[in-house]
Amino acid sequence: MDLSRRTTLAAALGAAATAAAGTARGAEDLPAGPAARPLTVQAESPTATNIPVARDRRASGGRYLALRTTAEPPPATGWFATYTVHAPRPGPHALTAVAVAPVETPHTEAVGSYLQLSLNKGPFTDLAGSQPHWYESPPAWGDLSVLDLGTVGLRRGANTLTLRVTGPAVLDDALAHVLSLDRLIFRPLATAPALRELSVARHREGEPAALRLTLHGPAAHPHPVRYTVTDYFGHRAAGGRTTIPAGATTTTVELPADLPPGHYRVEADGSTTAFARLPAAPGPGPGPGDRFGVNLWASSLVPPSRLPEFAAALRDMGAGWVRDGQSWPVAERSPGSYDTARHDRATRTLRAHGLAVLDVLSPAPEWAMTDASLPLPADLRHAHRYARRLAAARPEALQLSNEPDVDTTLSTADAHAAFVKAAALGIKATPGTPPLTVLPGLAQSGPFQDLLLANDVVRYADVWAFHGYNDPSQEGEPTVPGASAEQHALARRHGARLPLWMTECGAFLAARPRLDLSYDRQSVQARYVVRSFVEGLAAGNARQFWFAAPPLHDDGVYFGLFDRRFAPLPAYSAFAALTSLLGAAHHVGRAGQLPAGAEGFVFDSGRGELVTVVWAERPVRIAGAGSTYGVVERAYDIMGRRLPCGDVTVSRDPVYLVTPGARGAVPAARPGLSPVTTSSPPSPPSPLSPAEHIVLSQRYAAREAAPGKQDGDAPPPYGYRLGRRTRMAVDVYNFGAEAREVTVTGRVPADGWSLRAVRGTRVRVAAGGRVSVGFVVTAQGSVRRREDVRLTFRARLDDGSAVPRSVALVHLK
């Protein structure tokens, strides 16, 4: 999913700002009464600041704080503003700010830096709310929104509050420290002690666990709390009463030691949270054989202060890979001037937690594009150099764009194919062992992909990639799409001996602003996580990435394995059970001997056992828990909880049946995937020939641009719109180490079309150089309008070796 198009895509807060950190909300939201008035502080009137003030008639006082600088903040203070807040009564206050949000919102693409907050000279806490928390902020004026900064406990009289910026925001073309702040509003809440936070640390089966309950402030008297813990199925797992002593703010309650793995919800005095108890056996260890991945997009979806803890949560869940990316316009603000330090730090954090990284190339900087080339660089040497730079950071894999088939530009598949070749050659020019080269993640099969493949891109790649989502118009239980089977059939037709990765899979789940998914929809998501991975791996996918891991709300649709407070959803626990039980996940075959209505797939876990994953639209009983491959030794539910021996009831919630022994062939080592049983890395691919270092790219004027893709739904024609006589050029790039003599020829295999060269077609191209060969394309009177034909250019070196072709669609407009 293109985050730039669709998402416009544990540091817990202390008493100063709990809601923004993702804590439970409940009774503290009660207003203090009709006499309690909000306190408003104008942002442009701090007691101390190093942030400039700007004028705007829309601001509440006609002025506001306006920070936008690429300069580093002062080390001792950061970019800060300190305010004095006079409170007529002590107690918790809901704090809101009219300011720019740290993520894009429905009314603006402008973003600011994440804030830190200190109250009464206490330690600074990060206002590290999730993307949905900020995305759903009501608009105020201009690019500013009404932001929920959580709850602060004010004392009677004067209070000191400091906001500061220490880290940059990722803008369209730069990293900059940004804060636009109009005013702060403090709304008094109920003065009676109220729970601020419920939390249970992530842990594994067999490890001790405790529920921690925290008030907004010290209890004046012993504060009783009733709590209840329920499991995924709604059964009461634990509960009781406890007391927070007078003068204290927190207490802990030990949870039962025999809780099975799964997802649990906690309710206490109107506040709620959730936690995951993970299987005792983690998923497969990090390495090339790990098949389970997630989409991250950290710079857009994960506050920097949360990244280490979030990475640990993903690894504990059994994910071995993350798909991430950075902004090319930010990384290369001017030709050859690179700044990837921020993204490189994030990559190091992910890898330090045992996660392999698939990085995705973003659209090119504005300085590199023309109206005709958008979103690609007009000179493909920029793509070659940038890809080589990214490869030098040593991510495990680099993907050469995201969903170019459904973007909003007029770009065509032949142009993207030339870009893929140039970038792939840049990756492969990296000294040592380069990252895997992954083809663009395509949203769907169709004319765009057909033309991309016709341009001989497969030979440049190590991995074939595609995406697959359920039909968003489908109601009820989503059906796993047939994208995997479709793409494998297409790869076979093209003779592509590459592993196939589904670099995005996910489900469209309707979301309401400021509300988590209903628990029924959370269960739907958990089931779909299991079924989508099982069916994808059974179809032959070597690796699969869920979209997305972090909380994500986009235009009424919710993605993510965590809720808006970063508490795990049931899908998180379902993912953990899936990776723990399937292990190496080598598909053996479909399960037989199942009751009518049940469906199952058998996998070799790599641990000397077979695991059959079974589900059914209506509950059915499997007598004696029999399996195609022998007697079932153990059975587990969707959460990884072990089931009693004997008959097993199978429903929409998948069940795992474990049989001793191993059957079926284990796939041989391929680039991009090694069997868990193989310790040696896959053999390196054959080096590309000198002819394959020559890239042909057809170039047309902007007035001849194709009609556009209309989010992938455009009807034909798809090609360049030509007149009766059109001049165009073929750019010949040489990404090899030596100069080459190249002879270019072209052909339009359709009646009524002709092609002639403007001058000679044999050119000498220096190493790292580009030469253009001009042609005139003529459409005779017999050519019908708006009917695409293929225009193909080929080339040969002086030794007769063939250069990969360039194939474009053209039509008479």
JSON list of N, CA, C and O in Angstrom, two decimals, residues 161-209:
[
{"chain": "A", "resi": 161, "resn": "LEU", "atom": "N", "xyz": [5.15, 24.36, 32.94]},
{"chain": "A", "resi": 161, "resn": "LEU", "atom": "CA", "xyz": [5.04, 23.32, 31.90]},
{"chain": "A", "resi": 161, "resn": "LEU", "atom": "C", "xyz": [5.95, 23.69, 30.74]},
{"chain": "A", "resi": 161, "resn": "LEU", "atom": "O", "xyz": [5.93, 24.82, 30.26]},
{"chain": "A", "resi": 162, "resn": "THR", "atom": "N", "xyz": [6.77, 22.75, 30.33]},
{"chain": "A", "resi": 162, "resn": "THR", "atom": "CA", "xyz": [7.69, 22.97, 29.21]},
{"chain": "A", "resi": 162, "resn": "THR", "atom": "C", "xyz": [7.44, 21.95, 28.11]},
{"chain": "A", "resi": 162, "resn": "THR", "atom": "O", "xyz": [7.35, 20.75, 28.38]},
{"chain": "A", "resi": 163, "resn": "LEU", "atom": "N", "xyz": [7.31, 22.45, 26.89]},
{"chain": "A", "resi": 163, "resn": "LEU", "atom": "CA", "xyz": [7.27, 21.60, 25.71]},
{"chain": "A", "resi": 163, "resn": "LEU", "atom": "C", "xyz": [8.57, 21.81, 24.94]},
{"chain": "A", "resi": 163, "resn": "LEU", "atom": "O", "xyz": [9.06, 22.94, 24.84]},
{"chain": "A", "resi": 164, "resn": "ARG", "atom": "N", "xyz": [9.10, 20.71, 24.41]},
{"chain": "A", "resi": 164, "resn": "ARG", "atom": "CA", "xyz": [10.33, 20.88, 23.63]},
{"chain": "A", "resi": 164, "resn": "ARG", "atom": "C", "xyz": [10.37, 19.91, 22.46]},
{"chain": "A", "resi": 164, "resn": "ARG", "atom": "O", "xyz": [9.69, 18.87, 22.45]},
{"chain": "A", "resi": 165, "resn": "VAL", "atom": "N", "xyz": [11.16, 20.29, 21.46]},
{"chain": "A", "resi": 165, "resn": "VAL", "atom": "CA", "xyz": [11.41, 19.49, 20.27]},
{"chain": "A", "resi": 165, "resn": "VAL", "atom": "C", "xyz": [12.89, 19.15, 20.25]},
{"chain": "A", "resi": 165, "resn": "VAL", "atom": "O", "xyz": [13.74, 20.04, 20.33]},
{"chain": "A", "resi": 166, "resn": "THR", "atom": "N", "xyz": [13.20, 17.87, 20.16]},
{"chain": "A", "resi": 166, "resn": "THR", "atom": "CA", "xyz": [14.61, 17.45, 20.08]},
{"chain": "A", "resi": 166, "resn": "THR", "atom": "C", "xyz": [14.90, 16.66, 18.82]},
{"chain": "A", "resi": 166, "resn": "THR", "atom": "O", "xyz": [16.07, 16.43, 18.50]},
{"chain": "A", "resi": 167, "resn": "GLY", "atom": "N", "xyz": [13.86, 16.20, 18.13]},
{"chain": "A", "resi": 167, "resn": "GLY", "atom": "CA", "xyz": [14.06, 15.40, 16.93]},
{"chain": "A", "resi": 167, "resn": "GLY", "atom": "C", "xyz": [13.36, 16.01, 15.73]},
{"chain": "A", "resi": 167, "resn": "GLY", "atom": "O", "xyz": [12.37, 16.74, 15.88]},
{"chain": "A", "resi": 168, "resn": "PRO", "atom": "N", "xyz": [13.83, 15.70, 14.52]},
{"chain": "A", "resi": 168, "resn": "PRO", "atom": "CA", "xyz": [13.23, 16.30, 13.33]},
{"chain": "A", "resi": 168, "resn": "PRO", "atom": "C", "xyz": [12.00, 15.55, 12.85]},
{"chain": "A", "resi": 168, "resn": "PRO", "atom": "O", "xyz": [11.78, 14.38, 13.19]},
{"chain": "A", "resi": 169, "resn": "ALA", "atom": "N", "xyz": [11.22, 16.24, 12.06]},
{"chain": "A", "resi": 169, "resn": "ALA", "atom": "CA", "xyz": [10.11, 15.63, 11.33]},
{"chain": "A", "resi": 169, "resn": "ALA", "atom": "C", "xyz": [10.58, 15.35, 9.90]},
{"chain": "A", "resi": 169, "resn": "ALA", "atom": "O", "xyz": [11.45, 16.04, 9.37]},
{"chain": "A", "resi": 170, "resn": "VAL", "atom": "N", "xyz": [9.98, 14.34, 9.28]},
{"chain": "A", "resi": 170, "resn": "VAL", "atom": "CA", "xyz": [10.30, 14.01, 7.89]},
{"chain": "A", "resi": 170, "resn": "VAL", "atom": "C", "xyz": [9.32, 14.77, 7.00]},
{"chain": "A", "resi": 170, "resn": "VAL", "atom": "O", "xyz": [8.14, 14.44, 6.92]},
{"chain": "A", "resi": 171, "resn": "LEU", "atom": "N", "xyz": [9.83, 15.81, 6.34]},
{"chain": "A", "resi": 171, "resn": "LEU", "atom": "CA", "xyz": [9.00, 16.62, 5.45]},
{"chain": "A", "resi": 171, "resn": "LEU", "atom": "C", "xyz": [9.11, 16.08, 4.03]},
{"chain": "A", "resi": 171, "resn": "LEU", "atom": "O", "xyz": [9.74, 15.05, 3.78]},
{"chain": "A", "resi": 172, "resn": "ASP", "atom": "N", "xyz": [8.51, 16.79, 3.08]},
{"chain": "A", "resi": 172, "resn": "ASP", "atom": "CA", "xyz": [8.53, 16.32, 1.70]},
{"chain": "A", "resi": 172, "resn": "ASP", "atom": "C", "xyz": [9.94, 16.19, 1.15]},
{"chain": "A", "resi": 172, "resn": "ASP", "atom": "O", "xyz": [10.24, 15.26, 0.39]},
{"chain": "A", "resi": 173, "resn": "ASP", "atom": "N", "xyz": [10.80, 17.13, 1.51]},
{"chain": "A", "resi": 173, "resn": "ASP", "atom": "CA", "xyz": [12.13, 17.13, 0.91]},
{"chain": "A", "resi": 173, "resn": "ASP", "atom": "C", "xyz": [13.24, 17.44, 1.91]},
{"chain": "A", "resi": 173, "resn": "ASP", "atom": "O", "xyz": [14.34, 17.83, 1.51]},
{"chain": "A", "resi": 174, "resn": "ALA", "atom": "N", "xyz": [12.96, 17.28, 3.18]},
{"chain": "A", "resi": 174, "resn": "ALA", "atom": "CA", "xyz": [13.99, 17.61, 4.17]},
{"chain": "A", "resi": 174, "resn": "ALA", "atom": "C", "xyz": [13.61, 17.03, 5.52]},
{"chain": "A", "resi": 174, "resn": "ALA", "atom": "O", "xyz": [12.45, 16.69, 5.78]},
{"chain": "A", "resi": 175, "resn": "LEU", "atom": "N", "xyz": [14.63, 16.92, 6.37]},
{"chain": "A", "resi": 175, "resn": "LEU", "atom": "CA", "xyz": [14.42, 16.69, 7.79]},
{"chain": "A", "resi": 175, "resn": "LEU", "atom": "C", "xyz": [14.49, 18.04, 8.47]},
{"chain": "A", "resi": 175, "resn": "LEU", "atom": "O", "xyz": [15.45, 18.79, 8.28]},
{"chain": "A", "resi": 176, "resn": "ALA", "atom": "N", "xyz": [13.49, 18.38, 9.25]},
{"chain": "A", "resi": 176, "resn": "ALA", "atom": "CA", "xyz": [13.47, 19.69, 9.91]},
{"chain": "A", "resi": 176, "resn": "ALA", "atom": "C", "xyz": [12.77, 19.58, 11.25]},
{"chain": "A", "resi": 176, "resn": "ALA", "atom": "O", "xyz": [11.88, 18.75, 11.44]},
{"chain": "A", "resi": 177, "resn": "HIS", "atom": "N", "xyz": [13.18, 20.43, 12.17]},
{"chain": "A", "resi": 177, "resn": "HIS", "atom": "CA", "xyz": [12.50, 20.55, 13.46]},
{"chain": "A", "resi": 177, "resn": "HIS", "atom": "C", "xyz": [11.33, 21.51, 13.26]},
{"chain": "A", "resi": 177, "resn": "HIS", "atom": "O", "xyz": [11.52, 22.66, 12.86]},
{"chain": "A", "resi": 178, "resn": "VAL", "atom": "N", "xyz": [10.11, 21.02, 13.53]},
{"chain": "A", "resi": 178, "resn": "VAL", "atom": "CA", "xyz": [8.91, 21.77, 13.19]},
{"chain": "A", "resi": 178, "resn": "VAL", "atom": "C", "xyz": [7.95, 21.78, 14.38]},
{"chain": "A", "resi": 178, "resn": "VAL", "atom": "O", "xyz": [7.66, 20.73, 14.96]},
{"chain": "A", "resi": 179, "resn": "LEU", "atom": "N", "xyz": [7.48, 22.98, 14.73]},
{"chain": "A", "resi": 179, "resn": "LEU", "atom": "CA", "xyz": [6.41, 23.12, 15.71]},
{"chain": "A", "resi": 179, "resn": "LEU", "atom": "C", "xyz": [5.61, 24.38, 15.37]},
{"chain": "A", "resi": 179, "resn": "LEU", "atom": "O", "xyz": [6.18, 25.47, 15.32]},
{"chain": "A", "resi": 180, "resn": "SER", "atom": "N", "xyz": [4.33, 24.22, 15.14]},
{"chain": "A", "resi": 180, "resn": "SER", "atom": "CA", "xyz": [3.41, 25.35, 15.04]},
{"chain": "A", "resi": 180, "resn": "SER", "atom": "C", "xyz": [2.43, 25.19, 16.19]},
{"chain": "A", "resi": 180, "resn": "SER", "atom": "O", "xyz": [1.69, 24.21, 16.24]},
{"chain": "A", "resi": 181, "resn": "LEU", "atom": "N", "xyz": [2.43, 26.13, 17.15]},
{"chain": "A", "resi": 181, "resn": "LEU", "atom": "CA", "xyz": [1.64, 26.01, 18.38]},
{"chain": "A", "resi": 181, "resn": "LEU", "atom": "C", "xyz": [0.88, 27.31, 18.63]},
{"chain": "A", "resi": 181, "resn": "LEU", "atom": "O", "xyz": [1.49, 28.37, 18.78]},
{"chain": "A", "resi": 182, "resn": "ASP", "atom": "N", "xyz": [-0.45, 27.21, 18.66]},
{"chain": "A", "resi": 182, "resn": "ASP", "atom": "CA", "xyz": [-1.30, 28.38, 18.85]},
{"chain": "A", "resi": 182, "resn": "ASP", "atom": "C", "xyz": [-1.67, 28.58, 20.32]},
{"chain": "A", "resi": 182, "resn": "ASP", "atom": "O", "xyz": [-1.50, 29.66, 20.89]},
{"chain": "A", "resi": 183, "resn": "ARG", "atom": "N", "xyz": [-2.16, 27.52, 20.98]},
{"chain": "A", "resi": 183, "resn": "ARG", "atom": "CA", "xyz": [-2.57, 27.67, 22.38]},
{"chain": "A", "resi": 183, "resn": "ARG", "atom": "C", "xyz": [-2.66, 26.30, 23.04]},
{"chain": "A", "resi": 183, "resn": "ARG", "atom": "O", "xyz": [-2.73, 25.25, 22.38]},
{"chain": "A", "resi": 184, "resn": "LEU", "atom": "N", "xyz": [-2.67, 26.33, 24.37]},
{"chain": "A", "resi": 184, "resn": "LEU", "atom": "CA", "xyz": [-2.83, 25.15, 25.21]},
{"chain": "A", "resi": 184, "resn": "LEU", "atom": "C", "xyz": [-4.10, 25.31, 26.03]},
{"chain": "A", "resi": 184, "resn": "LEU", "atom": "O", "xyz": [-4.39, 26.40, 26.54]},
{"chain": "A", "resi": 185, "resn": "ILE", "atom": "N", "xyz": [-4.88, 24.22, 26.15]},
{"chain": "A", "resi": 185, "resn": "ILE", "atom": "CA", "xyz": [-6.12, 24.25, 26.92]},
{"chain": "A", "resi": 185, "resn": "ILE", "atom": "C", "xyz": [-6.06, 23.14, 27.97]},
{"chain": "A", "resi": 185, "resn": "ILE", "atom": "O", "xyz": [-5.81, 21.97, 27.64]},
{"chain": "A", "resi": 186, "resn": "PHE", "atom": "N", "xyz": [-6.31, 23.52, 29.23]},
{"chain": "A", "resi": 186, "resn": "PHE", "atom": "CA", "xyz": [-6.32, 22.57, 30.34]},
{"chain": "A", "resi": 186, "resn": "PHE", "atom": "C", "xyz": [-7.76, 22.43, 30.83]},
{"chain": "A", "resi": 186, "resn": "PHE", "atom": "O", "xyz": [-8.35, 23.40, 31.32]},
{"chain": "A", "resi": 187, "resn": "ARG", "atom": "N", "xyz": [-8.33, 21.24, 30.71]},
{"chain": "A", "resi": 187, "resn": "ARG", "atom": "CA", "xyz": [-9.72, 21.01, 31.11]},
{"chain": "A", "resi": 187, "resn": "ARG", "atom": "C", "xyz": [-9.74, 20.19, 32.39]},
{"chain": "A", "resi": 187, "resn": "ARG", "atom": "O", "xyz": [-9.29, 19.04, 32.40]},
{"chain": "A", "resi": 188, "resn": "PRO", "atom": "N", "xyz": [-10.25, 20.75, 33.52]},
{"chain": "A", "resi": 188, "resn": "PRO", "atom": "CA", "xyz": [-10.27, 20.00, 34.78]},
{"chain": "A", "resi": 188, "resn": "PRO", "atom": "C", "xyz": [-11.11, 18.73, 34.65]},
{"chain": "A", "resi": 188, "resn": "PRO", "atom": "O", "xyz": [-12.17, 18.73, 34.02]},
{"chain": "A", "resi": 189, "resn": "LEU", "atom": "N", "xyz": [-10.61, 17.66, 35.25]},
{"chain": "A", "resi": 189, "resn": "LEU", "atom": "CA", "xyz": [-11.32, 16.39, 35.28]},
{"chain": "A", "resi": 189, "resn": "LEU", "atom": "C", "xyz": [-11.76, 16.10, 36.70]},
{"chain": "A", "resi": 189, "resn": "LEU", "atom": "O", "xyz": [-11.50, 16.86, 37.63]},
{"chain": "A", "resi": 190, "resn": "ALA", "atom": "N", "xyz": [-12.45, 14.99, 36.87]},
{"chain": "A", "resi": 190, "resn": "ALA", "atom": "CA", "xyz": [-12.93, 14.62, 38.20]},
{"chain": "A", "resi": 190, "resn": "ALA", "atom": "C", "xyz": [-11.77, 14.60, 39.19]},
{"chain": "A", "resi": 190, "resn": "ALA", "atom": "O", "xyz": [-10.70, 14.06, 38.90]},
{"chain": "A", "resi": 191, "resn": "THR", "atom": "N", "xyz": [-11.98, 15.21, 40.35]},
{"chain": "A", "resi": 191, "resn": "THR", "atom": "CA", "xyz": [-10.90, 15.29, 41.33]},
{"chain": "A", "resi": 191, "resn": "THR", "atom": "C", "xyz": [-10.76, 14.02, 42.16]},
{"chain": "A", "resi": 191, "resn": "THR", "atom": "O", "xyz": [-9.74, 13.82, 42.81]},
{"chain": "A", "resi": 192, "resn": "ALA", "atom": "N", "xyz": [-11.77, 13.15, 42.15]},
{"chain": "A", "resi": 192, "resn": "ALA", "atom": "CA", "xyz": [-11.63, 11.88, 42.87]},
{"chain": "A", "resi": 192, "resn": "ALA", "atom": "C", "xyz": [-10.55, 11.05, 42.21]},
{"chain": "A", "resi": 192, "resn": "ALA", "atom": "O", "xyz": [-10.37, 11.11, 41.00]},
{"chain": "A", "resi": 193, "resn": "PRO", "atom": "N", "xyz": [-9.81, 10.27, 42.99]},
{"chain": "A", "resi": 193, "resn": "PRO", "atom": "CA", "xyz": [-8.76, 9.44, 42.38]},
{"chain": "A", "resi": 193, "resn": "PRO", "atom": "C", "xyz": [-9.33, 8.57, 41.28]},
{"chain": "A", "resi": 193, "resn": "PRO", "atom": "O", "xyz": [-10.42, 8.00, 41.42]},
{"chain": "A", "resi": 194, "resn": "ALA", "atom": "N", "xyz": [-8.63, 8.50, 40.17]},
{"chain": "A", "resi": 194, "resn": "ALA", "atom": "CA", "xyz": [-9.07, 7.70, 39.03]},
{"chain": "A", "resi": 194, "resn": "ALA", "atom": "C", "xyz": [-7.87, 6.99, 38.43]},
{"chain": "A", "resi": 194, "resn": "ALA", "atom": "O", "xyz": [-6.73, 7.48, 38.50]},
{"chain": "A", "resi": 195, "resn": "LEU", "atom": "N", "xyz": [-8.13, 5.84, 37.85]},
{"chain": "A", "resi": 195, "resn": "LEU", "atom": "CA", "xyz": [-7.05, 5.08, 37.23]},
{"chain": "A", "resi": 195, "resn": "LEU", "atom": "C", "xyz": [-6.53, 5.82, 36.00]},
{"chain": "A", "resi": 195, "resn": "LEU", "atom": "O", "xyz": [-7.30, 6.28, 35.16]},
{"chain": "A", "resi": 196, "resn": "ARG", "atom": "N", "xyz": [-5.24, 5.92, 35.93]},
{"chain": "A", "resi": 196, "resn": "ARG", "atom": "CA", "xyz": [-4.59, 6.51, 34.76]},
{"chain": "A", "resi": 196, "resn": "ARG", "atom": "C", "xyz": [-4.12, 5.44, 33.78]},
{"chain": "A", "resi": 196, "resn": "ARG", "atom": "O", "xyz": [-4.16, 5.62, 32.58]},
{"chain": "A", "resi": 197, "resn": "GLU", "atom": "N", "xyz": [-3.67, 4.30, 34.33]},
{"chain": "A", "resi": 197, "resn": "GLU", "atom": "CA", "xyz": [-3.04, 3.31, 33.46]},
{"chain": "A", "resi": 197, "resn": "GLU", "atom": "C", "xyz": [-3.22, 1.91, 34.01]},
{"chain": "A", "resi": 197, "resn": "GLU", "atom": "O", "xyz": [-3.12, 1.67, 35.21]},
{"chain": "A", "resi": 198, "resn": "LEU", "atom": "N", "xyz": [-3.50, 0.99, 33.10]},
{"chain": "A", "resi": 198, "resn": "LEU", "atom": "CA", "xyz": [-3.44, -0.45, 33.36]},
{"chain": "A", "resi": 198, "resn": "LEU", "atom": "C", "xyz": [-2.37, -1.01, 32.44]},
{"chain": "A", "resi": 198, "resn": "LEU", "atom": "O", "xyz": [-2.33, -0.66, 31.26]},
{"chain": "A", "resi": 199, "resn": "SER", "atom": "N", "xyz": [-1.53, -1.90, 32.93]},
{"chain": "A", "resi": 199, "resn": "SER", "atom": "CA", "xyz": [-0.51, -2.46, 32.06]},
{"chain": "A", "resi": 199, "resn": "SER", "atom": "C", "xyz": [-0.09, -3.83, 32.55]},
{"chain": "A", "resi": 199, "resn": "SER", "atom": "O", "xyz": [-0.04, -4.10, 33.76]},
{"chain": "A", "resi": 200, "resn": "VAL", "atom": "N", "xyz": [0.19, -4.69, 31.56]},
{"chain": "A", "resi": 200, "resn": "VAL", "atom": "CA", "xyz": [0.79, -6.00, 31.82]},
{"chain": "A", "resi": 200, "resn": "VAL", "atom": "C", "xyz": [1.92, -6.15, 30.81]},
{"chain": "A", "resi": 200, "resn": "VAL", "atom": "O", "xyz": [1.68, -6.07, 29.59]},
{"chain": "A", "resi": 201, "resn": "ALA", "atom": "N", "xyz": [3.12, -6.33, 31.26]},
{"chain": "A", "resi": 201, "resn": "ALA", "atom": "CA", "xyz": [4.26, -6.45, 30.35]},
{"chain": "A", "resi": 201, "resn": "ALA", "atom": "C", "xyz": [4.12, -7.70, 29.49]},
{"chain": "A", "resi": 201, "resn": "ALA", "atom": "O", "xyz": [3.58, -8.73, 29.94]},
{"chain": "A", "resi": 202, "resn": "ARG", "atom": "N", "xyz": [4.58, -7.61, 28.25]},
{"chain": "A", "resi": 202, "resn": "ARG", "atom": "CA", "xyz": [4.58, -8.77, 27.35]},
{"chain": "A", "resi": 202, "resn": "ARG", "atom": "C", "xyz": [5.45, -9.87, 27.95]},
{"chain": "A", "resi": 202, "resn": "ARG", "atom": "O", "xyz": [6.53, -9.62, 28.48]},
{"chain": "A", "resi": 203, "resn": "HIS", "atom": "N", "xyz": [4.99, -11.11, 27.89]},
{"chain": "A", "resi": 203, "resn": "HIS", "atom": "CA", "xyz": [5.72, -12.20, 28.50]},
{"chain": "A", "resi": 203, "resn": "HIS", "atom": "C", "xyz": [5.33, -13.51, 27.84]},
{"chain": "A", "resi": 203, "resn": "HIS", "atom": "O", "xyz": [4.36, -13.57, 27.07]},
{"chain": "A", "resi": 204, "resn": "ARG", "atom": "N", "xyz": [6.07, -14.56, 28.14]},
{"chain": "A", "resi": 204, "resn": "ARG", "atom": "CA", "xyz": [5.80, -15.88, 27.56]},
{"chain": "A", "resi": 204, "resn": "ARG", "atom": "C", "xyz": [5.15, -16.80, 28.59]},
{"chain": "A", "resi": 204, "resn": "ARG", "atom": "O", "xyz": [5.23, -16.58, 29.80]},
{"chain": "A", "resi": 205, "resn": "GLU", "atom": "N", "xyz": [4.53, -17.81, 28.06]},
{"chain": "A", "resi": 205, "resn": "GLU", "atom": "CA", "xyz": [3.91, -18.84, 28.91]},
{"chain": "A", "resi": 205, "resn": "GLU", "atom": "C", "xyz": [4.97, -19.40, 29.86]},
{"chain": "A", "resi": 205, "resn": "GLU", "atom": "O", "xyz": [6.10, -19.69, 29.47]},
{"chain": "A", "resi": 206, "resn": "GLY", "atom": "N", "xyz": [4.60, -19.50, 31.13]},
{"chain": "A", "resi": 206, "resn": "GLY", "atom": "CA", "xyz": [5.52, -20.00, 32.14]},
{"chain": "A", "resi": 206, "resn": "GLY", "atom": "C", "xyz": [6.28, -18.92, 32.87]},
{"chain": "A", "resi": 206, "resn": "GLY", "atom": "O", "xyz": [6.89, -19.18, 33.91]},
{"chain": "A", "resi": 207, "resn": "GLU", "atom": "N", "xyz": [6.27, -17.69, 32.34]},
{"chain": "A", "resi": 207, "resn": "GLU", "atom": "CA", "xyz": [6.93, -16.58, 33.01]},
{"chain": "A", "resi": 207, "resn": "GLU", "atom": "C", "xyz": [5.95, -15.87, 33.94]},
{"chain": "A", "resi": 207, "resn": "GLU", "atom": "O", "xyz": [4.76, -15.81, 33.65]},
{"chain": "A", "resi": 208, "resn": "PRO", "atom": "N", "xyz": [6.43, -15.32, 35.06]},
{"chain": "A", "resi": 208, "resn": "PRO", "atom": "CA", "xyz": [5.52, -14.59, 35.95]},
{"chain": "A", "resi": 208, "resn": "PRO", "atom": "C", "xyz": [5.01, -13.33, 35.28]},
{"chain": "A", "resi": 208, "resn": "PRO", "atom": "O", "xyz": [5.69, -12.70, 34.47]},
{"chain": "A", "resi": 209, "resn": "ALA", "atom": "N", "xyz": [3.78, -12.95, 35.62]},
{"chain": "A", "resi": 209, "resn": "ALA", "atom": "CA", "xyz": [3.18, -11.75, 35.04]},
{"chain": "A", "resi": 209, "resn": "ALA", "atom": "C", "xyz": [2.37, -11.05, 36.11]},
{"chain": "A", "resi": 209, "resn": "ALA", "atom": "O", "xyz": [1.78, -11.69, 37.00]}
]
